[in-house]
Coordinates of N, CA and C in Angstrom, one line a residue:
X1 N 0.9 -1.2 0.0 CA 0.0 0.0 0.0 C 0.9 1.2 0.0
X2 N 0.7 2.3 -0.3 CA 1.2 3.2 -0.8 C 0.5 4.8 -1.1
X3 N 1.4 5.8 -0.8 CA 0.9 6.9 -1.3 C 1.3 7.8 -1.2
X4 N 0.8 9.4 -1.7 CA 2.2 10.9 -2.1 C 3.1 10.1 -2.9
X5 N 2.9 9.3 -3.8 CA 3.5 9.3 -5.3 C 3.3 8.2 -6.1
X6 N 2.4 7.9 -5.9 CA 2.1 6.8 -7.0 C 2.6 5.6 -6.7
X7 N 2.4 4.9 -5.6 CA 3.0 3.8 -5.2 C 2.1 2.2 -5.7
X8 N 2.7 1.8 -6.4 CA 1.5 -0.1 -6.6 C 2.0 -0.6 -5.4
X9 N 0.8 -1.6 -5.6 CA 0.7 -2.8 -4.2 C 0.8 -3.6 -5.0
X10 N 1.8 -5.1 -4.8 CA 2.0 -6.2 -6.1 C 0.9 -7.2 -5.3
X11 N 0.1 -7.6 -6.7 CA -0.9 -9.0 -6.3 C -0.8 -9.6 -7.7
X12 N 0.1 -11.0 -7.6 CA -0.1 -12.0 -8.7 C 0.2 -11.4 -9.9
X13 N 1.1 -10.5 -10.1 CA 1.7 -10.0 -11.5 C 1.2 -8.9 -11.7
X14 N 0.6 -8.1 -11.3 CA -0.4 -7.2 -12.1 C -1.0 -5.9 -11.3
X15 N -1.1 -4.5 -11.6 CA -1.5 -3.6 -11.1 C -3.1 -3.9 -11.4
X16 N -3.6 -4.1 -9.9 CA -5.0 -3.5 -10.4 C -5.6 -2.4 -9.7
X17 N -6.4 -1.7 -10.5 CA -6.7 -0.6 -10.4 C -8.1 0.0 -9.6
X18 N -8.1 0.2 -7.7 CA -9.0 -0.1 -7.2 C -9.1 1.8 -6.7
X19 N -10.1 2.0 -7.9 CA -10.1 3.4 -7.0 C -10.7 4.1 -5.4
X20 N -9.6 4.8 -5.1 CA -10.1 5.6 -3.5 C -10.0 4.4 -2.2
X21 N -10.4 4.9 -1.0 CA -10.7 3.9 -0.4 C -9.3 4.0 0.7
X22 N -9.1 3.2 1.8 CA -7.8 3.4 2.4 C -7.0 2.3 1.7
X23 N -7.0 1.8 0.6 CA -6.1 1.5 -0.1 C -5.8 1.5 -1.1
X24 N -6.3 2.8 -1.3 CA -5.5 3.8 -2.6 C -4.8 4.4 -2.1
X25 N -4.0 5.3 -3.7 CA -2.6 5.4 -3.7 C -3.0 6.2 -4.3
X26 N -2.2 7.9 -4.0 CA -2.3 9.0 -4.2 C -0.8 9.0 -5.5
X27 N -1.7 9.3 -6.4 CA -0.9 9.8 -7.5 C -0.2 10.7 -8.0
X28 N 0.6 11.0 -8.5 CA 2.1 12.3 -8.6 C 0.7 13.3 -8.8
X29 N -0.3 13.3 -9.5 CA -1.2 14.7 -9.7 C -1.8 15.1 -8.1
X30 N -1.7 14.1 -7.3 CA -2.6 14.4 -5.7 C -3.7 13.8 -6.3
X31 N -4.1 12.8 -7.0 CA -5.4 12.1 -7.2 C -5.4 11.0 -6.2
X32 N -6.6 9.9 -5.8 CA -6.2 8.8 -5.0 C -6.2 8.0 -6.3
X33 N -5.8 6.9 -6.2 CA -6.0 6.0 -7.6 C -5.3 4.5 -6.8
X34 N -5.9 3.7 -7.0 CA -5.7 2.1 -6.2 C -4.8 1.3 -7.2
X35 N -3.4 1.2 -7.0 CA -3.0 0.0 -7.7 C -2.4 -0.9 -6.9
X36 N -2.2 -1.9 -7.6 CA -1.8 -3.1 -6.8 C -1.2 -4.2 -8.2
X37 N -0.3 -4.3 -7.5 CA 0.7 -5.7 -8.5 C 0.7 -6.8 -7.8
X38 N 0.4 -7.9 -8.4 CA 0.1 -9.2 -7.7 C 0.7 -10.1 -8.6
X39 N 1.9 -10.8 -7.8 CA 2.8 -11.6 -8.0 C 2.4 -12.8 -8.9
X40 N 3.5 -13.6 -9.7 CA 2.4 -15.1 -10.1 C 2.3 -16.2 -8.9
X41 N 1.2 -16.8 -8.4 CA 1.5 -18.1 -7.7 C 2.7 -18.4 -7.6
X42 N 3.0 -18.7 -6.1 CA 4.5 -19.3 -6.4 C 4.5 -20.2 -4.5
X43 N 5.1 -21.1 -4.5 CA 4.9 -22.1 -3.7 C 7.0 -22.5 -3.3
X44 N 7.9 -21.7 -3.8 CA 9.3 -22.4 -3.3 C 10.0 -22.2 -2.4
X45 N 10.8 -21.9 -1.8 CA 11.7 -22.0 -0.6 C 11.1 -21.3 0.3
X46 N 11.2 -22.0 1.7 CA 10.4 -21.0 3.4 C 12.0 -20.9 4.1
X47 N 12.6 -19.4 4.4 CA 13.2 -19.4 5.3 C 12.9 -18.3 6.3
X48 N 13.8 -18.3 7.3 CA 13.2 -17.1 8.4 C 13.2 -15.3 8.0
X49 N 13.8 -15.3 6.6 CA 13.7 -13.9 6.4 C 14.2 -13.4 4.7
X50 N 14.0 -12.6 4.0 CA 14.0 -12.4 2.8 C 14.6 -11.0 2.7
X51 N 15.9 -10.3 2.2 CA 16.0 -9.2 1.7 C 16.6 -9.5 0.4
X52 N 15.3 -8.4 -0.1 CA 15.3 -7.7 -1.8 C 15.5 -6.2 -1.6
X53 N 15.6 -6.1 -3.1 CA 15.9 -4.4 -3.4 C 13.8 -4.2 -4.4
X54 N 14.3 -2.8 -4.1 CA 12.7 -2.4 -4.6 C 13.2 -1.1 -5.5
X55 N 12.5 -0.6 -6.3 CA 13.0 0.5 -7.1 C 12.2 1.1 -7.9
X56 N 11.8 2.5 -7.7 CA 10.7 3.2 -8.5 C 11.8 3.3 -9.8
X57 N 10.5 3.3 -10.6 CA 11.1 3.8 -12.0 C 11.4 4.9 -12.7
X58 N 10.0 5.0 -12.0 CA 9.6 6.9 -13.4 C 9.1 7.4 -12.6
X59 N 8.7 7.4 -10.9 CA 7.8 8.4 -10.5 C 8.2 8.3 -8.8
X60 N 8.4 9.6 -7.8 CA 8.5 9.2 -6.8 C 7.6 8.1 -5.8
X61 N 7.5 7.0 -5.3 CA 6.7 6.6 -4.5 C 6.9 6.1 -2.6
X62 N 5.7 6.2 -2.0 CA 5.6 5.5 -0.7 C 5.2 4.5 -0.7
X63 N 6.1 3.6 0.1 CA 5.1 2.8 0.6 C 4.6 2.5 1.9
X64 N 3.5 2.2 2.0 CA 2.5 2.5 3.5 C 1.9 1.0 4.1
X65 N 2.0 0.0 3.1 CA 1.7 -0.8 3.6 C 2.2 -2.3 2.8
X66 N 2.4 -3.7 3.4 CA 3.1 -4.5 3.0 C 2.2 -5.7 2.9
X67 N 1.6 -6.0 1.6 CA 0.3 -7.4 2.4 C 1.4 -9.1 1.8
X68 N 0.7 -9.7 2.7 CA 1.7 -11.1 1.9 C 0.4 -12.3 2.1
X69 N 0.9 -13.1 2.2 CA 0.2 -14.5 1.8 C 1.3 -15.5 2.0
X70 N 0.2 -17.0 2.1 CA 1.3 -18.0 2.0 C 0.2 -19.2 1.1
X71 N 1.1 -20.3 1.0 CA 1.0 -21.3 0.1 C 0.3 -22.6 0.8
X72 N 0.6 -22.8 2.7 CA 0.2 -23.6 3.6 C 0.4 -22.5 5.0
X73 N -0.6 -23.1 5.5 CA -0.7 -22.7 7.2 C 0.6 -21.5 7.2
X74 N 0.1 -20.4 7.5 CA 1.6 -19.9 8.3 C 1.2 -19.4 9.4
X75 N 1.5 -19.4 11.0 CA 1.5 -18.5 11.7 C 0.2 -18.7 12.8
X76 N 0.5 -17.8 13.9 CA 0.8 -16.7 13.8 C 2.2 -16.6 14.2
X77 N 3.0 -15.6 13.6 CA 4.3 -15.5 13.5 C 4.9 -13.5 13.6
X78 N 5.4 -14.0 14.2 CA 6.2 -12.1 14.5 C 6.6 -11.9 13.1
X79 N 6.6 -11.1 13.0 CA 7.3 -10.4 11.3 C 7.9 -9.1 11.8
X80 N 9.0 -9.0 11.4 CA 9.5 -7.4 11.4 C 10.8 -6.9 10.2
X81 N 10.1 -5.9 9.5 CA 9.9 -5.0 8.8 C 11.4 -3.7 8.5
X82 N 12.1 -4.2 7.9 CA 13.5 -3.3 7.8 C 13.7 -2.6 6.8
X83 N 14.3 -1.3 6.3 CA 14.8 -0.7 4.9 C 15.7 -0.5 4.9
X84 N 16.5 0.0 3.9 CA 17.9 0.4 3.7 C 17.9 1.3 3.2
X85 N 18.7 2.3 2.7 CA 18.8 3.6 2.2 C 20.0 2.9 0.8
X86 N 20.2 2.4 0.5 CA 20.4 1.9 -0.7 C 20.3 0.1 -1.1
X87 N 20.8 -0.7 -1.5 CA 20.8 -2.1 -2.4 C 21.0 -3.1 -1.6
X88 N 20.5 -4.0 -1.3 CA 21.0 -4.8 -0.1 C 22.2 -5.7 -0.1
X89 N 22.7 -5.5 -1.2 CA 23.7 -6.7 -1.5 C 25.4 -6.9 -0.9
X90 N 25.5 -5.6 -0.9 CA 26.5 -5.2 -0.2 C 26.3 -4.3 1.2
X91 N 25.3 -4.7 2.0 CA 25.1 -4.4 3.4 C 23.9 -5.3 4.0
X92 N 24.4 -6.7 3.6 CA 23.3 -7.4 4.1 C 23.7 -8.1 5.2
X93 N 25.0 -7.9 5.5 CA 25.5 -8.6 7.0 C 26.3 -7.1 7.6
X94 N 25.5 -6.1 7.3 CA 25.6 -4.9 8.9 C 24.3 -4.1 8.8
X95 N 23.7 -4.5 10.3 CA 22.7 -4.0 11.1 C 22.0 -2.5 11.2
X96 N 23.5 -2.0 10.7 CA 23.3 -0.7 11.2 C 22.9 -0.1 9.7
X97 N 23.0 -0.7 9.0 CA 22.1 0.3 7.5 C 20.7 -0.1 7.2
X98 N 20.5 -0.4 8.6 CA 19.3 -1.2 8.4 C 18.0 -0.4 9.6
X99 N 16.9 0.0 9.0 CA 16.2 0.7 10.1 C 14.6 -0.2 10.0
X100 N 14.5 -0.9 11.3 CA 13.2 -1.2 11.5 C 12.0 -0.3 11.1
X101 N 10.8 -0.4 10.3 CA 10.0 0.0 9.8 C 8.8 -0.4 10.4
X102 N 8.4 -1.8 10.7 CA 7.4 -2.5 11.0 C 7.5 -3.3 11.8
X103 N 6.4 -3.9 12.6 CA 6.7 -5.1 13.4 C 4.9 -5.5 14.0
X104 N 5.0 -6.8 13.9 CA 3.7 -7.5 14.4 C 3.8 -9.1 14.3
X105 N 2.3 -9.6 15.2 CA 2.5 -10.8 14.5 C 1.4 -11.1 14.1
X106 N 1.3 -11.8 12.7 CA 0.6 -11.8 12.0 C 0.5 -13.3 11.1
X107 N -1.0 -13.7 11.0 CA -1.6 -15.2 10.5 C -1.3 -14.6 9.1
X108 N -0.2 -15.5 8.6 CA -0.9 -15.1 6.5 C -1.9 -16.4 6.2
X109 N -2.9 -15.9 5.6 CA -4.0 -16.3 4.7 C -3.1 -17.2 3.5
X110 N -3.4 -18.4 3.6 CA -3.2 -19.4 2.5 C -4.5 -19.6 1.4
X111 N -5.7 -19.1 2.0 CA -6.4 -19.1 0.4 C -6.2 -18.1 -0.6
X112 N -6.5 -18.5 -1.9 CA -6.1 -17.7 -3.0 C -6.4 -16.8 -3.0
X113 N -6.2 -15.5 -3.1 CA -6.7 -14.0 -3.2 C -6.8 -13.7 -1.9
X114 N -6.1 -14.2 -1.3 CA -6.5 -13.2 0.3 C -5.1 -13.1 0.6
X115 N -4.9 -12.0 1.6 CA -3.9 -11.5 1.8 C -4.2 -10.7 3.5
X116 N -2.9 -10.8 4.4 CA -3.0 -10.0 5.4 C -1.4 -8.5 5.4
X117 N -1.6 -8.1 6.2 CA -1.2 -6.9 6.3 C 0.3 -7.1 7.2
X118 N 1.2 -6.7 7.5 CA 2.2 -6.9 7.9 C 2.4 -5.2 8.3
X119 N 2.3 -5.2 9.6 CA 2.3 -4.0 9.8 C 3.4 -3.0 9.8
X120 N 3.2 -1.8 9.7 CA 4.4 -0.3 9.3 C 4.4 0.1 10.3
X121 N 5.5 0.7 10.9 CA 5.1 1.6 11.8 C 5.4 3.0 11.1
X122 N 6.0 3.2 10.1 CA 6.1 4.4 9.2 C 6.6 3.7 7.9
X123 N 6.1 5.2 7.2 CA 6.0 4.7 5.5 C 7.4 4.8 5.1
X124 N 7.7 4.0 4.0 CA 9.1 4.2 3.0 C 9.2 5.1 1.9
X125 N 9.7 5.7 1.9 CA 9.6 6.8 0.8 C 10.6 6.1 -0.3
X126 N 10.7 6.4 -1.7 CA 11.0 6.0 -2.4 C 11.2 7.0 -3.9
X127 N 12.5 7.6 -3.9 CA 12.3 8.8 -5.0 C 12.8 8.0 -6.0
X128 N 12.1 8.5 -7.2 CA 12.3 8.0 -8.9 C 13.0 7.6 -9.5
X129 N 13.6 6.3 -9.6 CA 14.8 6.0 -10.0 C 15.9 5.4 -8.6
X130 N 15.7 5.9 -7.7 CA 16.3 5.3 -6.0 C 16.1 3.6 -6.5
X131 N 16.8 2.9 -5.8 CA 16.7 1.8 -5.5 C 17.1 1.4 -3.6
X132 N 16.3 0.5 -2.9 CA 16.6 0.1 -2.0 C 16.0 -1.2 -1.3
X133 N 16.9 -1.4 -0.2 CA 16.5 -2.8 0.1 C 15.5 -2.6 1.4
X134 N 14.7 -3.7 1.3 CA 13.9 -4.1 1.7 C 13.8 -5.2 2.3
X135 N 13.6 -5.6 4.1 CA 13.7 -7.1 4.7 C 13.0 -7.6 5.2
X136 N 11.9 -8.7 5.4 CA 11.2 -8.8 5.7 C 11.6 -10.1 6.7
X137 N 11.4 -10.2 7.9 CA 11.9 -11.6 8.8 C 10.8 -12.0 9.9
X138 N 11.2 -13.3 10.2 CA 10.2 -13.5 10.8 C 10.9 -14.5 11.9
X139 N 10.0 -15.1 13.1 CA 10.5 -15.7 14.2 C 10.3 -17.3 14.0
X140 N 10.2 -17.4 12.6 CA 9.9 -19.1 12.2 C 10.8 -19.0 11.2
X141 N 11.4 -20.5 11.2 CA 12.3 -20.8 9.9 C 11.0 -21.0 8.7
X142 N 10.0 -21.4 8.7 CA 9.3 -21.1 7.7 C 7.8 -20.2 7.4
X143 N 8.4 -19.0 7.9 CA 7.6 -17.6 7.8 C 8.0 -17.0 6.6
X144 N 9.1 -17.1 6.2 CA 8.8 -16.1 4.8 C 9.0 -17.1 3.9
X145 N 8.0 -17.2 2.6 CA 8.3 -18.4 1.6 C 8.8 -17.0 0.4
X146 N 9.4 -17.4 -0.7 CA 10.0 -16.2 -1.8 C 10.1 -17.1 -3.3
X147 N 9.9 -16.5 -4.3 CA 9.7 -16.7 -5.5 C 11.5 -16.7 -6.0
X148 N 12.5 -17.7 -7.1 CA 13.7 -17.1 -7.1 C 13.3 -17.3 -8.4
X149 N 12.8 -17.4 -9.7 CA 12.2 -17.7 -11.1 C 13.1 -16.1 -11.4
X150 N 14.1 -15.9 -11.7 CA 14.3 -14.3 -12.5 C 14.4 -13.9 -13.7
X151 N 14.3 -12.4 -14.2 CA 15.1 -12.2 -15.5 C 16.5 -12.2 -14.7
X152 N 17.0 -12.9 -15.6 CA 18.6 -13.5 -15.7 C 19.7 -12.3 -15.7
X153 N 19.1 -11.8 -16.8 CA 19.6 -10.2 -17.3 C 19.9 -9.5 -15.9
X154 N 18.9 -9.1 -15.6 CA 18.4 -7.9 -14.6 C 18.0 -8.0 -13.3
X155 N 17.9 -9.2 -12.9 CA 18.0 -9.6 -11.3 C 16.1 -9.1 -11.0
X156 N 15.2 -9.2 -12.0 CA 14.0 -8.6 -11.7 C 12.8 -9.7 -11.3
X157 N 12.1 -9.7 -10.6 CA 11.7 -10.7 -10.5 C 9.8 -10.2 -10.5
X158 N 9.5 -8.7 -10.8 CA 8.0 -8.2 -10.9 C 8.6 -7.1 -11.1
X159 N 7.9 -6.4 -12.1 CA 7.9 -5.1 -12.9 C 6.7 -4.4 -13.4
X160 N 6.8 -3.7 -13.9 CA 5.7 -2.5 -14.4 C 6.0 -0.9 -14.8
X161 N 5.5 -0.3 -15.3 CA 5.8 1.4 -15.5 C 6.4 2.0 -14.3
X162 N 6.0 1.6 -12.8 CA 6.5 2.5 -12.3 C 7.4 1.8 -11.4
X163 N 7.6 0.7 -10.7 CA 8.2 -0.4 -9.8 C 8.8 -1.9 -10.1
X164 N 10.2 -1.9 -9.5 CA 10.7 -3.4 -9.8 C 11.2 -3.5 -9.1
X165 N 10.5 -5.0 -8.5 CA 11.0 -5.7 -7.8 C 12.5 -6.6 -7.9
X166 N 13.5 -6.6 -7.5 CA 14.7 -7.4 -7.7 C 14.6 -8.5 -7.2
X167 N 15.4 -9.3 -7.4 CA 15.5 -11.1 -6.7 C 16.7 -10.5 -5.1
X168 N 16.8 -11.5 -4.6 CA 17.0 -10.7 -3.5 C 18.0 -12.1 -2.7
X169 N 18.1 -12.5 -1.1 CA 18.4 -13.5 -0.5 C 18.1 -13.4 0.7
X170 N 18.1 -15.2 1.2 CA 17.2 -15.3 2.2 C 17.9 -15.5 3.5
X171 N 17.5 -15.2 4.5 CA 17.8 -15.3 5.5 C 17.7 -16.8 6.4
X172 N 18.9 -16.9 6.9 CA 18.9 -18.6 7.6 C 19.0 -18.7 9.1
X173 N 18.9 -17.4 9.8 CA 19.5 -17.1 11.0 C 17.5 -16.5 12.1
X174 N 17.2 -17.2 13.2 CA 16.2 -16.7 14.0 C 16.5 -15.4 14.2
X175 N 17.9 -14.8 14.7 CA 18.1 -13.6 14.6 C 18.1 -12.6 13.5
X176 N 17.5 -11.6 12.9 CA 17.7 -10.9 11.7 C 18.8 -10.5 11.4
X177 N 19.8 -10.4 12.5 CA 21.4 -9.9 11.6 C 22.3 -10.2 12.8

């Protein structure tokens, strides 16, 4: 969830377009306008935590809210919520470039099309072209499951006009860092 710049929510590959509501997403004009990208089905690896890079394209955006899902039973399970101020690849083993954003615990919804909320405690801001990492962990070795299917090229693993998601790595440790 997202908003003050045009931010998508990924669902199953694809921006959909849900106008107004508290889960729209305020657009570079100050419109609200609802999008959402939604991943394809994906069912492969569960470890205790996941950092990827995220990256606006063409347009500044926030993000305000994180929803996920699982494939079987998960939880309830602590989740907590980290960003980076640049790429995670080369600061993925020090703590300190890393600022907690969110934290809860939270059941993910295994039926199709449902989704629960992973809570923020503040939004991520995201300017046009920025790239940054993103962590998501949890207090079970299999709370976070992740998609690794990429473009080969470009390390991308969900895209669109305005956001791309990168392929990222998982975390093996109960502790986040």
């Amino acid at each position: 969830r997202s908003r003050g710049g045009g931010m998508g929510q990924y669902q199953d590959g694809q921006y959909h377009d849900r106008q107004g509501g508290e889960e729209g997403f305020a657009g570079g004009s100050g419109g609200l306008s609802g999008l959402s990208l939604t991943t394809p089905k994906h069912d492969h690896l569960s470890y205790y935590g996941f950092m990827w890079d995220i990256r606006a394209v063409r347009r500044n955006l926030v993000i305000t809210g994180i929803r996920m899902a699982c494939t079987s039973p998960k939880g309830p399970f602590r989740y907590r919520v980290y960003v980076s101020n640049e790429p995670h690849c080369d600061i993925s083993e020090r703590p300190d470039s890393w600022v907690e954003v969110g934290e809860g615990t939270v059941e993910l919804p295994c039926v199709v099309g449902t989704f629960a909320y992973v809570p923020l405690n503040r939004e991520i801001p995201l300017l046009a072209g920025q790239c940054r990492g993103l962590y998501v962990h949890s207090d079970n070795a299999e709370g976070i499951a992740y998609r690794y299917n990429v473009d080969m090229e470009a390390g991308v693993t969900d895209r669109d006009a305005d956001i791309e998601i990168h392929s990222g790595i998982a975390s093996f440790s109960l502790q986040p860092f």
